[in-house]
Amino acid sequence: MAEGVHTDHRTLARGGALAFLAAAATLLLQVLVHRMVSAKLLNNYAFLVISLTMLGFAFSGVVLTRLLDRFLSRWGEAQTACASGFVLSTLVVSAAFYHLDAGNQFTGTMSGFVRESARWMPAALLFAVPFAFTGLMLGALLSDPRLPAPRIYGLDLLGSSVGAIAVIPAIRHLGVETSALLTGAGLLLGTVILAPPRRWTSRGLAIAAALALLIAGGTRDRLFQMRPRAGSTLSLRELVGPPYGLEYLQWDPVARIEVTRVLPPDPGSFAYPSLIGSEPLFLEHFRRMLTQNDYAFTYMVDYDGNAESLRGIEQTIYAAAYEATSVASPRVLVVGVGGGFDVLTGLRYRAGGITGVEINGATLDIVRRVYADYCRAWSHHPRVRLVEDDGRHYLATTDARYDVIQLSGVDSYSGTPAAAHVFSESYLYTAEAFDLYLSRLSDGGILNMMRLEYTPVREMLRALVTAVGALRRAGAAHPAAHVRMITAVPNNFAALLLKRTPFTPEEDERLAAWTGRSPHFALAAAPALNARRENLYQVFLDLDDAARERAFVALYPFDVSAARDDRPFFFRYSLWPHLFSRDPVHRFNMPVMEVSLLMLAAAIGLAALLCVYLP
């Protein structure tokens, strides 16, 4: 507070309360926008959008350098106008973004990535506008000589903390759209009470914002009806028509979960036949699909409780560990329950007990309550226990040993070649995580880790590199004896089978016989096959020497070194030199993180030029 400036307690209290409200609203909206962007754009381009929307705060600082005196002389009017602008811009920008055609986001070339990003980025960048208004509110409060800056800043931090805590239950119980409406309503009402405007201009803005909130609340389903991406699961409603399409939607702090009624898949045209098999009677039960952010999918099979109705699930790659294991009635841990396919596989193979760990509370609510009649036969089965938790955290807090640990494509769509979510941290695939998995396997236990794979191979090759490192740390002299690889036909999916002890000849015989009967997958790596060096999994396992393995990783055209807890970016395979490489392998497998950072730097530089330097 400036020397000689006296401030009454009422002004101090109002200023502090406004700082608290504006900061809480800012943090709430920041998380809510992150959820909106993640649900709309392929593979969560939220990093780019959230980074750029914070330019709104920077722009507010530029405005205040020119107009601070005017803000302070019209304190109530300015604060009310900014709160009204926050509400109106949030509604307009959110509605526009929801109805935006996001274009084709499955591009693997640099030019295609930039071109398609240009279709949605301008609308996404408009999310900076609401943050500019709260930036003006907070900046004016911090610059007001009548108010003690340390106290205002402290209340700013407190408001941000409360917003960060409140947004979790808000999303879970109210959903993102309703939470956004209530955030705007709370800021508007609080501002009008704490800084009542005297001029009709500001009052009119406040009334307009209040009416907009009421209209948005009454037309929420239409206003915030998100336009699905072309080719996505939710676009089936437009392609196939009723009764197929979206049936139910529920927000969760982790992701948005959708349940869609679908036609039974045709293994002849389905992109991943290894996931569904080819038994016609079994496929008839594929009536629902559960998706996360309209992308990562899992089928919800209509199971009636009769184990024979699951005949055909043994034709899927999900069954790999059960076909190989020598353990009768295995104890099973499923990480990532989804629509229950892994649980059903365990029931089909008469598992003695199945613990399903699911981080997404909305998913568990759907299978246990919303779709209880549809899922009851497995979600309420006496041998099945469902737990809401992070898979790795659950394993770290239990001493139980399992005969089968199943991770089926958890975060599968985070690391596609076109994914800006290579920035995503995943602690399920680090070296330390593999150490934990090995320690929680029984002596005859098998880890079945399944993921998407690309050409050239990188994702499951990195998992294999990580697994071999964990085996060496556990004392395995010949890691190849503990590992089997199964690849889908076509080569777009793979399963890594990992044991603490070497696979037995009987287990290898069963696994070879089972894969030999399938047209959808094949045994790709095993000691009897590795010397052939017909694929890169075999090549790596045949090295059988730690120094040679390190050399292989160093020379590989992508980064397939083991991710670690202090560098948990499993889905980042590119390197900065790939930006300038003439190698076709790199040109057609775009270094998306590096390109994204360059785009971010260019956008920030342009904004700084237009909003800071030129003014």
XYZ file of C-alpha atoms in Angstrom:
615
model
C 0.000 0.000 0.000
C 1.374 3.410 -0.949
C 2.623 5.615 1.875
C -0.007 8.077 3.068
C -2.927 6.214 1.485
C -5.595 5.321 4.033
C -8.002 2.503 3.261
C -11.086 1.684 5.302
C -11.728 -1.900 6.366
C -14.751 -2.205 4.086
C -12.692 -1.470 0.976
C -9.996 -3.888 2.146
C -12.546 -6.631 2.688
C -14.231 -6.062 -0.656
C -10.947 -5.964 -2.543
C -9.718 -9.135 -0.891
C -12.986 -10.959 -1.533
C -12.914 -9.928 -5.195
C -9.353 -11.199 -5.566
C -10.393 -14.491 -3.996
C -13.422 -14.841 -6.307
C -11.564 -13.888 -9.492
C -8.695 -16.276 -8.752
C -11.058 -19.131 -7.902
C -13.052 -18.550 -11.099
C -9.845 -18.436 -13.145
C -8.563 -21.743 -11.818
C -11.962 -23.396 -12.131
C -12.352 -22.300 -15.734
C -8.796 -23.280 -16.612
C -9.436 -26.881 -15.570
C -12.894 -26.894 -17.175
C -11.479 -25.639 -20.483
C -8.844 -28.364 -20.292
C -11.650 -30.931 -20.025
C -13.583 -29.357 -22.910
C -10.561 -29.371 -25.181
C -9.636 -32.924 -24.205
C -13.130 -34.149 -25.086
C -13.255 -32.293 -28.390
C -9.815 -32.663 -29.914
C -8.055 -35.874 -30.806
C -5.613 -37.104 -28.195
C -6.020 -34.103 -25.983
C -4.359 -31.129 -27.603
C -5.122 -29.463 -24.293
C -1.459 -28.627 -23.684
C -1.330 -26.274 -26.645
C -4.673 -24.650 -25.946
C -4.187 -24.108 -22.219
C -0.687 -22.730 -22.773
C -1.965 -20.235 -25.309
C -5.091 -19.206 -23.409
C -2.865 -17.916 -20.634
C -1.907 -15.203 -23.118
C -5.141 -13.598 -21.954
C -3.431 -12.818 -18.659
C -0.465 -11.311 -20.499
C -2.771 -9.163 -22.616
C -4.564 -7.910 -19.504
C -1.239 -6.626 -18.195
C -0.682 -4.661 -21.396
C -4.161 -3.132 -21.140
C -3.605 -2.112 -17.525
C -0.364 -0.316 -18.357
C -2.463 2.061 -20.477
C -5.793 2.120 -18.633
C -5.003 1.475 -14.974
C -6.000 4.972 -13.826
C -9.342 4.658 -15.584
C -9.909 1.239 -13.985
C -9.169 2.575 -10.528
C -11.292 5.711 -10.916
C -14.279 3.610 -11.975
C -13.599 0.703 -9.658
C -17.077 -0.782 -9.352
C -17.958 -0.300 -13.006
C -14.662 -1.803 -14.205
C -14.878 -4.867 -11.972
C -18.511 -5.515 -12.919
C -17.790 -5.015 -16.611
C -14.908 -7.499 -16.439
C -17.000 -10.082 -14.587
C -19.746 -9.653 -17.200
C -17.195 -9.993 -19.984
C -15.887 -13.166 -18.353
C -19.379 -14.677 -18.373
C -20.333 -13.626 -21.896
C -17.033 -14.617 -23.495
C -17.025 -17.990 -21.725
C -20.490 -18.787 -23.069
C -19.812 -17.602 -26.621
C -16.389 -19.200 -26.969
C -17.448 -22.506 -25.389
C -20.519 -22.810 -27.620
C -18.483 -21.966 -30.724
C -15.811 -24.484 -29.794
C -18.363 -27.228 -29.152
C -19.931 -26.762 -32.590
C -16.591 -26.423 -34.399
C -15.636 -28.839 -37.155
C -12.311 -30.059 -35.788
C -11.246 -31.494 -39.130
C -9.034 -34.496 -39.753
C -6.596 -34.958 -36.895
C -5.128 -38.254 -38.118
C -2.290 -36.654 -40.019
C 1.276 -37.818 -39.667
C 3.044 -35.194 -41.770
C 4.251 -31.814 -40.594
C 2.357 -29.877 -43.257
C -0.822 -31.813 -42.541
C -0.479 -31.254 -38.806
C -0.039 -27.503 -39.220
C -2.868 -27.282 -41.764
C -5.371 -29.203 -39.664
C -4.347 -27.387 -36.487
C -5.138 -24.116 -38.229
C -8.765 -25.238 -38.500
C -9.424 -25.508 -34.778
C -6.711 -23.419 -33.151
C -8.282 -19.974 -33.787
C -11.499 -21.026 -32.028
C -9.549 -22.669 -29.220
C -7.416 -19.560 -28.763
C -10.550 -17.516 -28.130
C -10.576 -19.167 -24.706
C -7.915 -16.578 -23.868
C -10.626 -13.899 -23.772
C -12.282 -14.951 -20.468
C -8.871 -15.151 -18.827
C -8.078 -11.642 -20.052
C -11.093 -10.356 -18.116
C -10.144 -12.052 -14.838
C -6.565 -10.930 -15.468
C -7.831 -7.354 -15.625
C -9.723 -7.822 -12.367
C -6.750 -9.277 -10.517
C -4.223 -6.908 -12.057
C -6.274 -3.871 -11.100
C -6.690 -5.136 -7.544
C -2.969 -5.826 -7.164
C -2.130 -2.375 -8.582
C -4.643 -0.443 -6.490
C -2.642 1.785 -4.076
C -5.492 1.590 -1.553
C -5.069 -2.180 -1.189
C -2.078 -3.994 0.358
C -0.571 -6.056 -2.443
C 0.710 -8.884 -0.166
C -2.773 -9.433 1.258
C -4.417 -9.334 -2.172
C -1.821 -11.731 -3.542
C -2.346 -14.064 -0.600
C -6.100 -14.103 -1.189
C -5.400 -14.638 -4.888
C -3.417 -17.773 -4.021
C -6.080 -18.894 -1.565
C -8.785 -18.493 -4.203
C -6.740 -20.490 -6.698
C -6.290 -23.243 -4.127
C -10.001 -23.386 -3.362
C -10.799 -23.415 -7.080
C -8.374 -26.277 -7.666
C -10.033 -28.290 -4.901
C -13.626 -27.394 -5.788
C -13.324 -28.231 -9.481
C -12.902 -31.968 -8.837
C -16.271 -32.573 -7.120
C -17.863 -29.984 -9.406
C -16.950 -31.950 -12.527
C -17.843 -35.266 -10.934
C -21.293 -34.218 -9.688
C -22.316 -31.383 -12.014
C -20.422 -31.942 -15.238
C -18.181 -29.506 -17.075
C -20.850 -27.358 -18.719
C -22.920 -26.793 -15.573
C -19.744 -26.110 -13.601
C -18.738 -23.461 -16.143
C -22.160 -21.797 -15.878
C -22.021 -21.779 -12.080
C -18.460 -20.441 -12.123
C -19.566 -17.494 -14.213
C -22.687 -16.965 -12.116
C -20.694 -17.004 -8.892
C -18.163 -14.474 -10.142
C -20.853 -12.189 -11.564
C -23.039 -12.253 -8.458
C -20.105 -11.808 -6.104
C -18.715 -8.895 -8.098
C -22.050 -7.074 -8.267
C -22.432 -7.434 -4.497
C -18.850 -6.467 -3.627
C -18.418 -3.718 -6.236
C -21.945 -2.527 -7.100
C -21.941 -0.547 -10.354
C -23.498 2.899 -10.428
C -23.660 3.481 -14.165
C -26.273 1.935 -16.409
C -23.617 0.767 -18.858
C -22.083 -1.590 -16.320
C -25.480 -2.531 -14.946
C -26.665 -3.332 -18.447
C -23.659 -5.577 -19.029
C -24.335 -7.387 -15.759
C -28.004 -7.851 -16.665
C -27.045 -9.114 -20.136
C -24.592 -11.586 -18.615
C -27.197 -12.790 -16.116
C -29.783 -13.271 -18.870
C -27.213 -15.113 -20.985
C -26.549 -17.475 -18.085
C -30.271 -18.142 -17.650
C -30.747 -18.795 -21.364
C -27.655 -21.016 -21.482
C -28.905 -22.982 -18.501
C -32.280 -23.528 -20.136
C -30.806 -24.547 -23.500
C -27.705 -26.275 -22.166
C -28.200 -29.541 -24.043
C -28.412 -27.779 -27.403
C -25.915 -25.016 -26.697
C -23.245 -27.430 -25.486
C -23.934 -30.296 -27.865
C -20.419 -31.178 -28.919
C -19.962 -31.881 -32.602
C -18.193 -35.252 -32.877
C -15.071 -35.759 -34.913
C -15.542 -37.360 -38.291
C -15.044 -41.108 -37.991
C -15.353 -41.134 -34.211
C -17.643 -43.445 -32.272
C -20.144 -40.691 -31.543
C -20.397 -39.820 -35.224
C -22.134 -43.191 -35.676
C -25.377 -41.468 -34.741
C -25.106 -39.397 -37.893
C -23.923 -42.265 -40.109
C -26.171 -45.106 -38.904
C -29.063 -43.316 -37.250
C -31.350 -44.374 -34.393
C -31.360 -46.469 -32.307
C -27.569 -46.447 -32.654
C -25.448 -43.637 -31.298
C -24.849 -41.906 -28.003
C -26.982 -43.205 -25.131
C -25.314 -41.772 -22.058
C -22.569 -39.311 -21.174
C -20.896 -38.635 -17.848
C -18.062 -36.299 -16.936
C -15.254 -37.279 -14.629
C -12.191 -35.257 -13.558
C -10.066 -37.719 -15.531
C -12.081 -37.761 -18.759
C -15.529 -37.688 -20.297
C -17.082 -41.143 -20.587
C -19.645 -41.987 -23.257
C -21.779 -45.085 -23.786
C -22.831 -45.694 -27.370
C -25.159 -48.285 -28.824
C -23.357 -49.906 -31.747
C -23.815 -52.539 -34.393
C -21.936 -55.814 -33.784
C -18.481 -55.507 -35.372
C -17.457 -57.406 -38.479
C -13.998 -58.973 -38.033
C -13.503 -58.712 -41.784
C -13.650 -54.920 -41.739
C -12.865 -54.075 -38.106
C -9.473 -52.392 -37.698
C -8.466 -54.556 -34.711
C -9.841 -58.089 -35.263
C -7.449 -59.455 -32.632
C -9.563 -57.653 -30.024
C -12.882 -59.260 -30.968
C -12.221 -62.675 -32.524
C -14.508 -64.127 -35.165
C -17.155 -66.178 -33.313
C -20.507 -64.927 -34.733
C -22.609 -65.812 -31.679
C -20.168 -64.044 -29.375
C -20.012 -60.962 -31.590
C -23.810 -60.660 -31.420
C -23.350 -59.651 -27.773
C -21.253 -56.586 -28.741
C -24.106 -54.098 -28.303
C -22.552 -51.211 -26.412
C -19.241 -49.378 -26.571
C -17.701 -47.308 -23.798
C -15.422 -44.519 -24.974
C -13.202 -41.991 -23.253
C -13.269 -38.518 -24.778
C -14.914 -40.028 -27.869
C -11.737 -41.878 -28.740
C -10.220 -44.638 -26.604
C -12.794 -47.421 -26.719
C -13.743 -50.656 -25.037
C -16.695 -52.892 -25.826
C -19.405 -53.514 -23.243
C -20.428 -57.095 -23.990
C -24.012 -58.060 -23.134
C -23.185 -60.919 -20.748
C -26.077 -62.879 -19.222
C -24.083 -64.713 -16.558
C -23.762 -67.938 -18.527
C -20.083 -68.687 -19.117
C -20.954 -70.383 -22.412
C -22.186 -67.051 -23.754
C -18.538 -65.959 -23.632
C -17.454 -68.711 -26.012
C -15.280 -66.917 -28.541
C -13.486 -64.623 -26.105
C -10.620 -67.119 -26.159
C -10.092 -66.097 -29.796
C -9.065 -62.604 -28.695
C -5.595 -61.437 -27.746
C -6.968 -60.610 -24.279
C -6.766 -64.330 -23.497
C -2.995 -64.644 -24.042
C -1.923 -64.920 -20.394
C -4.684 -67.408 -19.563
C -3.769 -69.654 -22.477
C -0.131 -69.675 -21.394
C -0.393 -69.920 -17.612
C 0.065 -73.152 -15.714
C -1.951 -71.816 -12.765
C -5.465 -73.186 -12.336
C -8.097 -70.683 -11.115
C -5.627 -67.782 -11.299
C -5.820 -64.710 -9.098
C -6.225 -61.802 -11.485
C -5.574 -58.069 -11.338
C -7.044 -55.934 -14.124
C -5.660 -52.400 -14.460
C -8.227 -50.344 -16.344
C -11.662 -51.977 -16.134
C -13.316 -50.016 -18.933
C -16.330 -51.870 -20.291
C -15.326 -55.069 -18.533
C -13.781 -57.112 -21.353
C -10.752 -58.113 -19.265
C -13.014 -59.101 -16.377
C -15.151 -61.230 -18.690
C -12.015 -62.935 -19.995
C -11.044 -63.837 -16.441
C -14.516 -65.219 -15.744
C -14.406 -67.297 -18.917
C -11.143 -68.876 -17.712
C -12.595 -69.497 -14.228
C -10.350 -67.079 -12.371
C -10.390 -67.650 -8.631
C -10.718 -63.931 -7.957
C -10.591 -60.792 -10.079
C -9.672 -57.355 -8.770
C -10.463 -54.607 -11.255
C -8.737 -51.277 -10.634
C -10.181 -48.284 -12.484
C -8.997 -44.700 -12.042
C -12.095 -43.200 -13.642
C -14.948 -43.017 -11.159
C -17.478 -42.322 -13.916
C -16.624 -45.637 -15.563
C -17.293 -47.560 -12.369
C -20.509 -45.637 -11.785
C -21.675 -46.552 -15.269
C -21.021 -50.292 -15.003
C -22.216 -50.598 -11.400
C -25.198 -48.201 -11.313
C -26.253 -46.536 -14.570
C -25.976 -49.723 -16.641
C -26.381 -52.079 -13.695
C -28.942 -54.266 -15.479
C -26.674 -54.573 -18.505
C -23.424 -55.195 -16.583
C -24.677 -56.807 -13.373
C -23.649 -60.352 -14.306
C -19.988 -59.376 -14.137
C -19.814 -56.076 -12.215
C -21.641 -57.669 -9.243
C -20.152 -61.154 -9.640
C -19.084 -62.688 -6.299
C -15.548 -63.325 -7.593
C -15.139 -59.771 -8.911
C -14.087 -56.761 -6.843
C -13.968 -53.319 -8.449
C -11.780 -50.600 -6.935
C -11.508 -46.915 -7.839
C -7.791 -46.188 -7.768
C -4.740 -45.664 -9.912
C -3.387 -49.058 -10.931
C 0.172 -48.423 -9.880
C -0.861 -46.838 -6.587
C -3.019 -49.850 -5.815
C -0.158 -52.268 -6.482
C 2.211 -50.193 -4.372
C -0.148 -50.355 -1.393
C -0.803 -54.098 -1.425
C 1.406 -57.106 -0.766
C -0.875 -59.426 -2.742
C 0.608 -61.561 -5.511
C -1.266 -62.238 -8.724
C -1.144 -65.023 -11.273
C -2.296 -62.697 -14.060
C -1.842 -58.931 -14.214
C -3.631 -57.467 -17.206
C -3.023 -54.006 -18.697
C -5.017 -53.829 -21.902
C -4.300 -50.665 -23.793
C -4.412 -48.345 -20.787
C -3.805 -44.878 -22.319
C -3.601 -46.567 -25.717
C -4.543 -43.467 -27.664
C -2.208 -41.077 -25.917
C 0.790 -41.885 -28.043
C -0.403 -42.051 -31.624
C 1.848 -40.410 -34.206
C -0.483 -37.401 -34.441
C -0.857 -36.904 -30.703
C 0.044 -33.691 -28.958
C -0.417 -35.701 -25.786
C 3.139 -36.975 -26.060
C 3.588 -34.416 -23.286
C 1.424 -36.658 -21.100
C 3.072 -38.211 -18.092
C 2.291 -41.895 -17.595
C 3.629 -43.738 -14.597
C 2.236 -47.103 -15.731
C 5.054 -47.670 -18.224
C 8.185 -46.477 -16.444
C 11.103 -48.663 -15.387
C 9.999 -48.378 -11.769
C 6.484 -49.506 -12.720
C 7.852 -52.663 -14.364
C 9.899 -53.369 -11.245
C 6.655 -53.162 -9.273
C 4.764 -55.430 -11.675
C 7.429 -58.117 -11.391
C 7.366 -57.908 -7.603
C 3.587 -58.428 -7.555
C 3.574 -61.509 -9.783
C 3.382 -64.950 -8.234
C 6.159 -67.390 -9.096
C 4.169 -68.616 -12.080
C 2.407 -65.321 -12.708
C 2.221 -63.562 -16.078
C 1.927 -59.878 -16.899
C -0.023 -59.281 -20.105
C 0.594 -55.744 -21.339
C -1.168 -54.928 -24.596
C -0.846 -51.760 -26.607
C -1.150 -50.290 -30.062
C 1.849 -50.608 -32.330
C 3.039 -48.612 -35.316
C 5.386 -48.909 -38.257
C 8.289 -48.821 -37.615
C 7.657 -50.425 -34.231
C 8.294 -48.186 -31.251
C 5.597 -48.350 -28.573
C 5.740 -52.031 -27.701
C 9.452 -52.071 -28.503
C 9.925 -49.462 -25.775
C 7.801 -51.606 -23.442
C 9.995 -54.590 -24.309
C 13.187 -52.608 -23.648
C 11.754 -51.535 -20.297
C 10.716 -55.084 -19.402
C 14.156 -56.510 -20.207
C 15.768 -53.852 -18.026
C 13.456 -54.760 -15.144
C 14.292 -58.447 -15.543
C 18.013 -57.705 -15.431
C 17.555 -55.654 -12.266
C 15.614 -58.584 -10.788
C 18.560 -60.901 -11.482
C 17.436 -62.679 -14.657
C 20.487 -63.967 -16.522
C 18.638 -64.406 -19.831
C 15.618 -62.067 -20.022
C 14.487 -63.551 -23.339
C 13.462 -66.704 -21.479
C 10.974 -64.635 -19.476
C 9.348 -62.772 -22.385
C 6.949 -63.670 -25.181
C 5.595 -61.263 -27.787
C 2.345 -61.692 -29.708
C 1.518 -59.387 -32.604
C -1.799 -58.773 -34.295
C -2.518 -59.304 -37.968
C -2.320 -56.589 -39.283
C 0.584 -55.396 -37.172
C -1.296 -52.654 -35.303
C -1.499 -54.232 -31.852
C 0.814 -56.320 -29.695
C 0.893 -58.154 -26.387
C 3.923 -58.453 -24.128
C 3.862 -61.494 -21.814
C 6.300 -61.219 -18.923
C 7.163 -63.670 -16.124
C 9.425 -63.559 -13.076
C 10.456 -67.123 -13.882
C 11.249 -68.537 -17.324
C 8.371 -69.824 -19.410
C 8.125 -73.610 -19.214
C 8.105 -75.851 -22.303
C 4.462 -76.707 -21.578
C 3.519 -73.030 -21.471
C 5.321 -72.430 -24.757
C 3.523 -75.368 -26.353
C 0.120 -74.085 -25.258
C 0.918 -70.554 -26.410
C 2.208 -71.727 -29.793
C -0.836 -73.942 -30.329
C -3.249 -71.169 -29.383
C -1.655 -68.510 -31.593
C -1.320 -71.037 -34.404
C -5.101 -71.471 -34.501
C -5.777 -67.757 -34.892
C -5.902 -65.799 -38.140
C -5.788 -62.563 -36.137
C -2.480 -62.780 -34.257
C 0.763 -64.739 -34.146
C 3.602 -65.542 -31.780
C 6.229 -62.952 -32.705
C 9.044 -63.525 -30.206
C 10.116 -66.553 -28.187
C 13.497 -68.269 -27.654
C 12.776 -70.753 -30.436
C 12.040 -67.895 -32.852
C 14.391 -65.083 -31.871
C 17.430 -66.358 -33.772
C 15.487 -65.852 -37.007
C 15.540 -62.079 -36.439
C 12.418 -61.680 -38.549
C 11.177 -58.707 -36.542
C 12.697 -56.132 -34.227
C 11.345 -57.806 -31.104
C 13.295 -60.931 -32.034
C 16.353 -58.878 -32.921
C 16.389 -57.147 -29.552
C 15.741 -60.273 -27.482
C 18.379 -62.224 -29.398
C 21.081 -59.741 -28.332
C 21.054 -61.257 -24.822
C 23.656 -58.781 -23.587
C 23.105 -55.547 -21.676
C 25.798 -53.611 -23.547
C 24.505 -54.701 -26.949
C 20.964 -53.832 -25.880
C 22.062 -50.308 -24.940
C 23.766 -49.939 -28.314
C 20.589 -51.084 -30.080
C 18.528 -48.468 -28.236
C 21.066 -45.731 -28.980
C 21.091 -46.510 -32.717
C 17.341 -46.944 -33.163
C 15.715 -44.161 -35.249
C 13.226 -43.418 -32.452
C 13.712 -42.966 -28.734
C 12.760 -46.355 -27.271
C 14.799 -46.040 -24.090
C 12.996 -46.875 -20.864
C 10.936 -44.046 -19.413
C 11.595 -43.356 -15.749
C 9.602 -41.762 -12.954
C 11.678 -38.587 -13.284
C 11.105 -38.623 -17.077
C 7.755 -40.399 -17.482
C 7.055 -39.484 -21.105
C 6.533 -42.972 -22.480
C 4.694 -41.696 -25.561
C 7.449 -39.397 -26.750
C 9.622 -41.184 -29.299
C 10.800 -38.272 -31.414
C 13.969 -36.205 -31.113
C 14.762 -32.638 -32.189
C 17.005 -33.746 -35.101
C 13.952 -35.490 -36.609
C 12.626 -32.046 -37.546
C 15.344 -31.682 -40.167
C 15.865 -35.309 -41.124
C 15.544 -36.372 -44.758
C 15.011 -39.970 -43.721
C 11.518 -41.071 -44.894
C 11.080 -42.841 -41.556
C 11.152 -39.468 -39.824
C 9.386 -37.462 -42.513
C 6.318 -39.690 -42.365
C 6.384 -40.048 -38.575
C 6.159 -36.440 -37.526
C 7.978 -35.287 -34.355
C 4.744 -33.935 -32.944
C 6.099 -32.640 -29.650
C 8.827 -30.633 -31.319
C 6.428 -29.229 -33.938
C 3.914 -28.378 -31.209
C 6.538 -26.470 -29.248
C 7.557 -24.529 -32.354
C 3.910 -23.652 -33.029
C 3.519 -22.594 -29.415
C 6.636 -20.416 -29.597
C 5.437 -18.842 -32.851
C 1.995 -18.075 -31.435
C 3.445 -16.577 -28.259
C 5.929 -14.539 -30.272
C 3.182 -13.196 -32.536
C 0.998 -12.371 -29.542
C 3.893 -10.599 -27.834
C 4.526 -8.575 -30.992
C 0.895 -7.543 -31.430
C -0.076 -7.114 -27.792
C 3.116 -5.942 -26.098
C 5.707 -4.544 -28.483
C 3.467 -2.659 -30.932
C 1.173 -1.068 -28.299
